Structure formats: C-alpha cells, structure tokens
Coordinates of C-alpha atoms and ligand atoms in Angstrom, one line a residue:
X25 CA -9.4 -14.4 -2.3
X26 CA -8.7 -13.0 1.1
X27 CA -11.1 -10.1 2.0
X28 CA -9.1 -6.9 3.1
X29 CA -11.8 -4.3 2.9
X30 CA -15.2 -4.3 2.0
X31 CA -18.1 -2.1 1.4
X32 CA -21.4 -3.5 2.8
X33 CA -25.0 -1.9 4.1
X34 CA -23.6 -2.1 7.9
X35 CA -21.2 0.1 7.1
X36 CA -17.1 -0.5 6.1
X37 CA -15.6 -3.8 6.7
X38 CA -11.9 -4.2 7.2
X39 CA -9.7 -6.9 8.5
X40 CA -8.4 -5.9 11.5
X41 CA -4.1 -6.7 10.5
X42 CA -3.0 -5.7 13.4
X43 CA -4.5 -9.3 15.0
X44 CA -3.2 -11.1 12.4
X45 CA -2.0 -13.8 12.2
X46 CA -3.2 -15.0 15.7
X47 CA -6.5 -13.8 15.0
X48 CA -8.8 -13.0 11.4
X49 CA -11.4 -10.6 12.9
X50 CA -13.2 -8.5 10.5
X51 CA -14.5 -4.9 12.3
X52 CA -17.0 -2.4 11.1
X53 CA -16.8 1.0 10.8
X54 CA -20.2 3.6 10.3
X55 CA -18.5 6.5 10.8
X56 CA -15.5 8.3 9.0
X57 CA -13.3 9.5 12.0
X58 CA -13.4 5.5 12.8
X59 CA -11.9 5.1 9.3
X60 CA -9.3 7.8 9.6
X61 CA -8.4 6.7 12.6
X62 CA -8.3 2.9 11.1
X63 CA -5.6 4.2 8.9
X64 CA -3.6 6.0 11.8
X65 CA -3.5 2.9 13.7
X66 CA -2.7 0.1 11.1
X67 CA -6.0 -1.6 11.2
X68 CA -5.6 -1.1 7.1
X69 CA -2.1 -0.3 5.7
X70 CA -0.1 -0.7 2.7
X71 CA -0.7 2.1 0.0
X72 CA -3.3 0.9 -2.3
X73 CA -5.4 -0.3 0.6
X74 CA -5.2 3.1 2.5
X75 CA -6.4 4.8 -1.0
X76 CA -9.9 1.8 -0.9
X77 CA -10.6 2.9 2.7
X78 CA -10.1 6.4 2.2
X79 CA -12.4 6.3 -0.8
X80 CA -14.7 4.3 1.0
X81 CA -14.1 7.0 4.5
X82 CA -15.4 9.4 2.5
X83 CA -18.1 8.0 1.3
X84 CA -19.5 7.3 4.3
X85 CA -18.7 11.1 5.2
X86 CA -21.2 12.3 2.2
X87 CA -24.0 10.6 4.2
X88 CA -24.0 12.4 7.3
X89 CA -23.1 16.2 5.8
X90 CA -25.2 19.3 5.4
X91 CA -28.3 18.8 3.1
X92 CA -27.4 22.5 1.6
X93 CA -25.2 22.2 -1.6
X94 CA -22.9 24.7 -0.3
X95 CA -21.9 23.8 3.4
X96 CA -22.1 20.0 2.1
X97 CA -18.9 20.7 -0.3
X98 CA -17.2 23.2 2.8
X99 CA -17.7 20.0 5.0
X100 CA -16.3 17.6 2.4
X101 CA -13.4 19.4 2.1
X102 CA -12.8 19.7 5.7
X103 CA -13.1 15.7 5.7
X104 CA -10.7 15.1 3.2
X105 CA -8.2 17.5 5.3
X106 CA -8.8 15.1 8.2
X107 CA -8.3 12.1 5.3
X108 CA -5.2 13.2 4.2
X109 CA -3.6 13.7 8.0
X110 CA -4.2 9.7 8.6
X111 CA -1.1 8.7 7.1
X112 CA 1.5 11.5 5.2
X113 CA 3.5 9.1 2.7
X114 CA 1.1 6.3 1.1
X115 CA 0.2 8.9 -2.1
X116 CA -2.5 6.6 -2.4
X117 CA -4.7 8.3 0.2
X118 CA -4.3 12.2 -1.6
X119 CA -4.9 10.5 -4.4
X120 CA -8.3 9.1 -3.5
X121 CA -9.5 12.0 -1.5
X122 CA -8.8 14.0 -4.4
X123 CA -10.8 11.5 -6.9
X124 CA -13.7 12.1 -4.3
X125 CA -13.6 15.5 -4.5
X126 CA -13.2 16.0 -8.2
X127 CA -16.7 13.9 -8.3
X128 CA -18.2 16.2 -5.8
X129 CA -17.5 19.5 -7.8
X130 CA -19.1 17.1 -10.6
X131 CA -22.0 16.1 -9.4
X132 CA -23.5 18.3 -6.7
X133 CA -25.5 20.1 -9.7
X134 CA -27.4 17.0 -9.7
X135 CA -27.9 17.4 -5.9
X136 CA -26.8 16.2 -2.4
X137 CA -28.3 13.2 -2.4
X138 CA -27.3 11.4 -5.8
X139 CA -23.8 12.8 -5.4
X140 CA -24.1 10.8 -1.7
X141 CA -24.8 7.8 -3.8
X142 CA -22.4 8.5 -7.1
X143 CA -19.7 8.8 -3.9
X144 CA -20.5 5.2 -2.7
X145 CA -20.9 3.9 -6.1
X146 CA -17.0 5.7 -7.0
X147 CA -15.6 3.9 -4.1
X148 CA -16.8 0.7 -5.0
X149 CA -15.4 1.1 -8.1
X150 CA -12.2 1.9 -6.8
X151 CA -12.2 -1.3 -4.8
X152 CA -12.6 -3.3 -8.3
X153 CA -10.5 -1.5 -10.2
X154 CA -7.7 -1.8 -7.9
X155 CA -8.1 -5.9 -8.1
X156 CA -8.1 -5.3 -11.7
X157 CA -5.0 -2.9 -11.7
X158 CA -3.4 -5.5 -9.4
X159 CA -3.7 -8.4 -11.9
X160 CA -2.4 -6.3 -14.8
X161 CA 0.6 -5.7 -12.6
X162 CA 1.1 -8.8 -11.9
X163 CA 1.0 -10.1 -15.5
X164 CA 3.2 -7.1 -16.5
X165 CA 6.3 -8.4 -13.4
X166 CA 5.6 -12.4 -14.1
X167 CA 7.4 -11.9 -17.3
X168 CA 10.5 -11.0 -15.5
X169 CA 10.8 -13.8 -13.2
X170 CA 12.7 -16.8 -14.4
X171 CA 11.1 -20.2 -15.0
X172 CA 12.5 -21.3 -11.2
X173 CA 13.2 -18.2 -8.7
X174 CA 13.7 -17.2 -5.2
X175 CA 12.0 -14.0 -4.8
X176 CA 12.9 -11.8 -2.1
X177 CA 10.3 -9.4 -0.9
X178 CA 10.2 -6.5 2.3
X179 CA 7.1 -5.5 3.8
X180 CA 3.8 -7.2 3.1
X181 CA 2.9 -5.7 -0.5
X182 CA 0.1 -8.5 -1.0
X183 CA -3.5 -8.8 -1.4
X184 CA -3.5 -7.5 2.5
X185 CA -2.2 -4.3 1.4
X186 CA -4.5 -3.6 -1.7
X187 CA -8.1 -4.6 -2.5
X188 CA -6.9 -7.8 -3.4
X189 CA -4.5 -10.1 -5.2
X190 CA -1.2 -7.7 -4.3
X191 CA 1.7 -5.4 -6.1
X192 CA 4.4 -7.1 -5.1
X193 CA 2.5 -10.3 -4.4
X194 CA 0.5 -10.0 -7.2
X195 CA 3.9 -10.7 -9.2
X196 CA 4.7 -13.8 -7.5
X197 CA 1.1 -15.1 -7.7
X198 CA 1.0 -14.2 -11.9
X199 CA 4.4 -15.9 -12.2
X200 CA 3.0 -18.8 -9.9
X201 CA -0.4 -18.9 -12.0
X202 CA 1.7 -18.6 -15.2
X203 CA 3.5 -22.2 -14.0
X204 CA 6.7 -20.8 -12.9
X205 CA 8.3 -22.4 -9.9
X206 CA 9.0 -19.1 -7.4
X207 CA 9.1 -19.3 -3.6
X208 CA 9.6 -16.3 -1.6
X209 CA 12.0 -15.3 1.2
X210 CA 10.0 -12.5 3.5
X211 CA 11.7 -10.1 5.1
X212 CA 10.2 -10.1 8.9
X213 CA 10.2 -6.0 8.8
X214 CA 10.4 -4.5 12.4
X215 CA 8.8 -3.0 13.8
X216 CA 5.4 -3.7 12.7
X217 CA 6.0 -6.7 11.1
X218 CA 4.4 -7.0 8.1
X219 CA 6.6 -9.7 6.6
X220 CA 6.4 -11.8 9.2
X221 CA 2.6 -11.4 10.4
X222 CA 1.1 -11.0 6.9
X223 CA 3.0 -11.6 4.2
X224 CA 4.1 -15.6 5.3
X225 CA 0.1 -15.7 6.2
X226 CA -1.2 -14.7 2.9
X227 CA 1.6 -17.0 0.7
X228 CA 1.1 -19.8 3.2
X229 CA -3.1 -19.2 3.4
X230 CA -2.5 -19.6 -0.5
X231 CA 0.4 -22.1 -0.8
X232 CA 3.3 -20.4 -2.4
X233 CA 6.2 -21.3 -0.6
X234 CA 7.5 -18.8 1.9
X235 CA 10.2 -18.6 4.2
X236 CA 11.3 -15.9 6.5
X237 CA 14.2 -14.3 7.4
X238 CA 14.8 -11.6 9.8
X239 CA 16.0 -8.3 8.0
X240 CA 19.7 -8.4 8.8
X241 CA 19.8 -12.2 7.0
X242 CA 19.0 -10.5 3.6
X243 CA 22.9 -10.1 2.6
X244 CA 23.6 -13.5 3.5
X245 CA 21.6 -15.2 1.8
X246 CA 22.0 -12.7 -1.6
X247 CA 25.6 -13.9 -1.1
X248 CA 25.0 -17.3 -1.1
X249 CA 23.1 -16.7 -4.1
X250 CA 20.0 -17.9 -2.8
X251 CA 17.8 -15.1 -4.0
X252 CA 17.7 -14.0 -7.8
X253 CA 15.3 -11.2 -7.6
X254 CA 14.0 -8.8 -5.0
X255 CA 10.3 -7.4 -5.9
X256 CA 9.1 -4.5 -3.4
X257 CA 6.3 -2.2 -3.5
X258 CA 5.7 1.2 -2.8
X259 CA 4.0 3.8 -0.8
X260 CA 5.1 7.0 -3.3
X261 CA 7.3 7.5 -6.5
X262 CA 8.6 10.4 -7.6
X263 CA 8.5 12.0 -11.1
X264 CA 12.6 10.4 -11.6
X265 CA 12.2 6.9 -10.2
X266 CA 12.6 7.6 -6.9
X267 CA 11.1 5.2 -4.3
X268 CA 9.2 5.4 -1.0
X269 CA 8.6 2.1 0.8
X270 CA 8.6 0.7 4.1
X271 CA 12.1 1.2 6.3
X272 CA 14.5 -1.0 5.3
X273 CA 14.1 -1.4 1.6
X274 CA 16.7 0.7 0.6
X275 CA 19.1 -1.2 2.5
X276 CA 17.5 -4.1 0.3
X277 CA 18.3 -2.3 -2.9
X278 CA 21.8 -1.8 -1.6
X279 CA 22.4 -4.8 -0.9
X280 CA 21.0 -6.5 -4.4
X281 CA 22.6 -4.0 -6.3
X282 CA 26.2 -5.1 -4.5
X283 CA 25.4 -8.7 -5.6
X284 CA 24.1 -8.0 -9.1
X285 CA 20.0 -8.7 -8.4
X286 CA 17.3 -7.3 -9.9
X287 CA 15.6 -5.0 -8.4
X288 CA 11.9 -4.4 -8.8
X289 CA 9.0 -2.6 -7.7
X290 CA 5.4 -3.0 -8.4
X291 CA 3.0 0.0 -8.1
X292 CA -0.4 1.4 -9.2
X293 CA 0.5 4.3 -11.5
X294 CA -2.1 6.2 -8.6
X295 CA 0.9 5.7 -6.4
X296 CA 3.3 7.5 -8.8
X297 CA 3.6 11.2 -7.5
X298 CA 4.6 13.6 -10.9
X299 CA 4.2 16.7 -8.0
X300 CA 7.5 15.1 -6.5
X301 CA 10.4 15.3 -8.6
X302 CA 12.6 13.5 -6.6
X303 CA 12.8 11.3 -3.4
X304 CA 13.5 15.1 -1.6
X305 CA 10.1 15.9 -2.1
X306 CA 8.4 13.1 -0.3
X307 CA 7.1 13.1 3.3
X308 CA 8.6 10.4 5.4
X309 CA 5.9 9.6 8.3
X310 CA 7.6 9.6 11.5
X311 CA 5.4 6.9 14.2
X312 CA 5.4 6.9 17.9
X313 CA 9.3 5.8 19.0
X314 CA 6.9 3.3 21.7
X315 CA 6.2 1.0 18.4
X316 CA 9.9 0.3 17.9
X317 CA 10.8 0.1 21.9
X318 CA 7.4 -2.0 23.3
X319 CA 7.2 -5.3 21.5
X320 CA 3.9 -7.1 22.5
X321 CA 3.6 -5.0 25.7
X322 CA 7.0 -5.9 26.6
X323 CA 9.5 -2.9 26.4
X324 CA 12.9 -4.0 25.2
X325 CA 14.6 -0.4 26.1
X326 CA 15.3 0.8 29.3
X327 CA 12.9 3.6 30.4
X328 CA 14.4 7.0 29.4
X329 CA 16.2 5.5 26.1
X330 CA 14.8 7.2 22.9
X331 CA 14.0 4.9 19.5
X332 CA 13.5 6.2 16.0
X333 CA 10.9 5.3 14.0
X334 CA 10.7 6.5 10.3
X335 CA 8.5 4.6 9.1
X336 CA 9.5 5.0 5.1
X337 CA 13.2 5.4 3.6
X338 CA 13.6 6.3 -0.3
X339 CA 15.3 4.1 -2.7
X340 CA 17.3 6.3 -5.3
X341 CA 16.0 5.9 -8.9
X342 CA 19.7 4.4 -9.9
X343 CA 18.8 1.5 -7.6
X344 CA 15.4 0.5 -9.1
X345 CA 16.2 -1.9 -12.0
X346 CA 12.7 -1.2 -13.1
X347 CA 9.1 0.0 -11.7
X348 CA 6.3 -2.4 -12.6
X349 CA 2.9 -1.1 -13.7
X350 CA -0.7 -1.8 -14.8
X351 CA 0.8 0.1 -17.7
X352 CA 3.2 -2.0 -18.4
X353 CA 8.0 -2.4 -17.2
X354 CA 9.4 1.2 -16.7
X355 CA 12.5 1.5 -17.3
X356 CA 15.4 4.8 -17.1
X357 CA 15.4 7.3 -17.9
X358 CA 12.0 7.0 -14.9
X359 CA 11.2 10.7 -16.1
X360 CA 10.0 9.3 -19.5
X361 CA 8.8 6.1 -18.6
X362 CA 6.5 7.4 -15.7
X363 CA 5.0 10.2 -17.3
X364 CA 4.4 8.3 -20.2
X365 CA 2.8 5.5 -18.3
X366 CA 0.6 8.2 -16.0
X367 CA -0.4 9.9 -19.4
X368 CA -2.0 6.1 -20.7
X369 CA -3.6 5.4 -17.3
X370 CA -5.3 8.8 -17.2
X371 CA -6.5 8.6 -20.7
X372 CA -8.2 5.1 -20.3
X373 CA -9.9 6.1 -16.9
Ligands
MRU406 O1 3.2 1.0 7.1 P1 2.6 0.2 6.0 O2 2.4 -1.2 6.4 O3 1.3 0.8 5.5 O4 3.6 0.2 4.8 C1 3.3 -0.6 3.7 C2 4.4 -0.6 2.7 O5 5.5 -0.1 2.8 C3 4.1 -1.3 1.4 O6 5.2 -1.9 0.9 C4 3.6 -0.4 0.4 O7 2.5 0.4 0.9 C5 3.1 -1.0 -0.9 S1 1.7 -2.0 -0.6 C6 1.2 -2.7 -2.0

C-alpha cells in the first residue's frame, strides 16, 4: 500500500505530493513547525491525512517541551494553536489536536515523560485506526456501486489523502476488491491538481482503470451517460449534511443532480463537525491568488490581474444523495443520521 505518512525513530516521514507524480520522494521532519508548515504548503493534504500529521506534529512537540508539568501543558497548548492555523477547513486537524490534548490533561499525573510517550503511542494509533476506518468505509460505499460502473470522483480522496487505502478511493477499491467492474473518471482539479497528479497515480500505481478529464468535461460526459455515480470526499460536514470539499465539487453535485446521479461522499465520522450546523458555519480557506495565476513557474495572467483562490466550496445537504461512513450509509434527514452515527463512533472509541 502506498506510504503517505509514517512515524519512524528519525523523526516523521511524509511523501512529499507536491512532486508527485514526476517524483516519489519521502522527506523527514524532527521538528513540529516543519510539520505545520508541511500542512501549510501541501507536502500532506486531504483531511484525514492532515489529522495523522497533526497527531504525529504534536507528538513530536511533547518531546522538546518544558520538563515542569505546568509550563509543559501552557506550551502544548500554544502548539496546538499553531496546529490548528496550518490549514482552517480540513476538521480533521481540530480534531486531532484536540484528541492530543484531551490525553495530556489525562496523563500528565503520570508525569512528563510517559505522557511524551502515551502521545507518540496515540498518534500511531491514529495512523492505524484511520486505515482501519478507511476499509470500513469502503465496505460500507461498495454496496452502492452497481456490478459494472463509471465512477466519477473530484480531488484526490485516496490512500494519498488518509493513512492509507482512501474515503473516496477506498470505495472504488472495496467495490473493486468485492469483484465489481468500476473504472473511474478523475476530475484534474485546478489548481493544485490533485486529480490529475495523484489520483490517476494512485489508481494507475494500483491498476483500477482511470481516466481524466479536465473539470469543465464533467457535464458532458454525465450527459452522455457515461458516468453513473459521483463519489467525493470531504474536508468538513456540518451537523445537516452540509459539505466542505475541494472547489469545484459543488458544481459536481449540480451537475449529477441535473442528470439524475448519485451523489456520494465518504468521510471519517472525525470529519463530521456537530459544532457546525450548517455549511454557514464552516471556514473556507482562502490560498495565495499566485497558486491559481503561476502554473509550474509560468504565470498565465498578466502582471497586475488578481485570481481567486478559495480553496473549498460547500455542497448543500439536499445535494448529497448520501454520506458514507465507517458507521455505516447516512441518509436525510443528515441531522439524525450524523448524530446518530457520531454517537456509535464515540462509544466504541
Ligand atoms: O487541499 P486539499 O488537497 O487538502 O483538499 C483535499 C480535499 O478536498 C479532499 O477531497 C478531502 O480532504 C477529503 S480526503 C479523503
């Protein structure tokens, strides 16, 4: 299985994705600003990835804090401030910082230097769990992909943007695993790319068929009915359904709801968001206008033109067929379903 992020005694390994697919070169990071600013500058992305190195940011924090109980929880918590600033929208991140903290205020009874250790030992776990969480999900989806099936997907929601094995992705390798015939039509996703960088390298490094399309070919080929089900991930869900992912995907769930097409996400119940009650609530990260108007060093703007660049849009819950889980298909009214399937997650953690 491809190797996104890994915890080792040099220090935290990540593939570096903005290289890819030209290059696979795997950096090292000892230090936690070098892991925020990992995060800032896409070295790791996609939500349930960000949460991992996060986790894993943090526990390499604990080692180099205060050896007095009291300034070592001030300093944590002034780390997980500088955690949470890396990247506003993937819920995934406040979610880990906050798992680390809880453990802190748990532990540091027991003294500074097991809780160092309990800290590495948490985010290890996270980093299997999230493989495990990933499989569920994608047993959960393959059950609603037909025996043959195009699947459309935006963004790379694979095992590049999690621990391993994928949301999205994870969906079309179950249904692939469970002997279906799918192949997959990625969305290239400007600016950044990740449909046509990493997605098409992670299906074609595993041989799922994959072809891409450029974003504005979407319609066309829903309307020559060459796609029979759209599966996206996310970066946040709010408390009614609705959802945060990379720009563009609510023009996706536009389009497939025009042509009758399911519409699906698959998420970690850690990146559902019960504080947010709607789409209103959630922070849209807005990233440097140069990433939309320099495209591999070349600008394709003239000097003085301005570009916009948020970097998320929301997907209203009426779109969203139905929100995959580790939990199990949520369906409207999202209220009930979420909450229900946040209340069975918590209670087996
Ligand atoms: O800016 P990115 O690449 O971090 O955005 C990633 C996405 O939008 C993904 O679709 C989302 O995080 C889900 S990943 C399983």
């Amino acid at each position: 299985m491809i190797k996104t992020i890994e915890w080792t005694d040099e220090g935290v390994v990540m593939l570096d994705q903005r290289l890819l697919p030209q290059e696979e070169i795997y950096l090292t990071f000892t230090h936690p600003e070098e892991v925020i600013e990992a995060i800032r500058d896409l070295v790791i992305r996609g939500a349930p990835a960000i949460g991992v190195a996060a986790a894993m940011g943090m526990a390499l924090g604990a080692q180099g804090l205060a050896d007095d109980p009291e300034a070592f929880r001030r300093e944590y918590q002034d780390l997980g401030e500088r955690m949470l600033a890396a990247r506003p929208t993937a819920v995934n991140l406040r979610w880990a910082v906050r798992r680390m903290q809880v453990l802190v205020d748990e532990t540091l009874a027991e003294g500074v230097e097991p809780t160092r250790q309990r800290l590495i030992d948490e985010a290890c776990l996270m980093h299997g769990e999230d493989i495990e969480i990933n499989r569920a999900m994608g047993r959960n989806g393959a059950a609603l992909v037909p025996e043959s099936a195009c699947i459309l997907t935006h963004c790379n929601a694979g095992a590049l943007a999690t621990a391993g094995y994928g949301t999205a992705l994870g969906v079309v390798r179950a249904a692939q695993e469970a002997g279906k015939e799918v192949r997959v039509l990625a969305d290239e996703t400007r600016p950044f790319l990740q449909g046509a960088r990493l997605t098409t390298w992670e299906l074609h490094h595993d041989g799922i068929p994959c072809t891409l399309i450029t974003d504005n070919m979407a319609g066309h080929m829903m309307q020559r009915g060459e796609v029979d089900l759209v599966v996206v991930g996310s970066d946040r869900i709010a408390a009614n359904g609705d959802v945060a992912n990379k720009i563009g995907t609510y023009s996706v769930a536009v389009l497939a709801k025009e042509h009758g097409i399911p519409f699906y996400v698959a998420a970690p119940t850690s990146t559902v968001d019960l504080e947010a009650p709607s789409g209103e609530a959630i922070p849209i990260e807005q990233r440097s206008s140069d990433e939309v108007a320099i495209l591999y060093d070349h600008r394709i703007v003239p000097e003085g033109v301005s570009a916009a660049y948020p970097a998320f849009d929301v997907t209203p819950h009426q779109l969203v067929t139905a929100i995959i889980t580790e939990q199990g298909v949520a369906r409207a009214p999202y209220v009930e379903s979420l909450a229900e399937q946040c209340a069975a997650a918590q209670q087996e953690g």
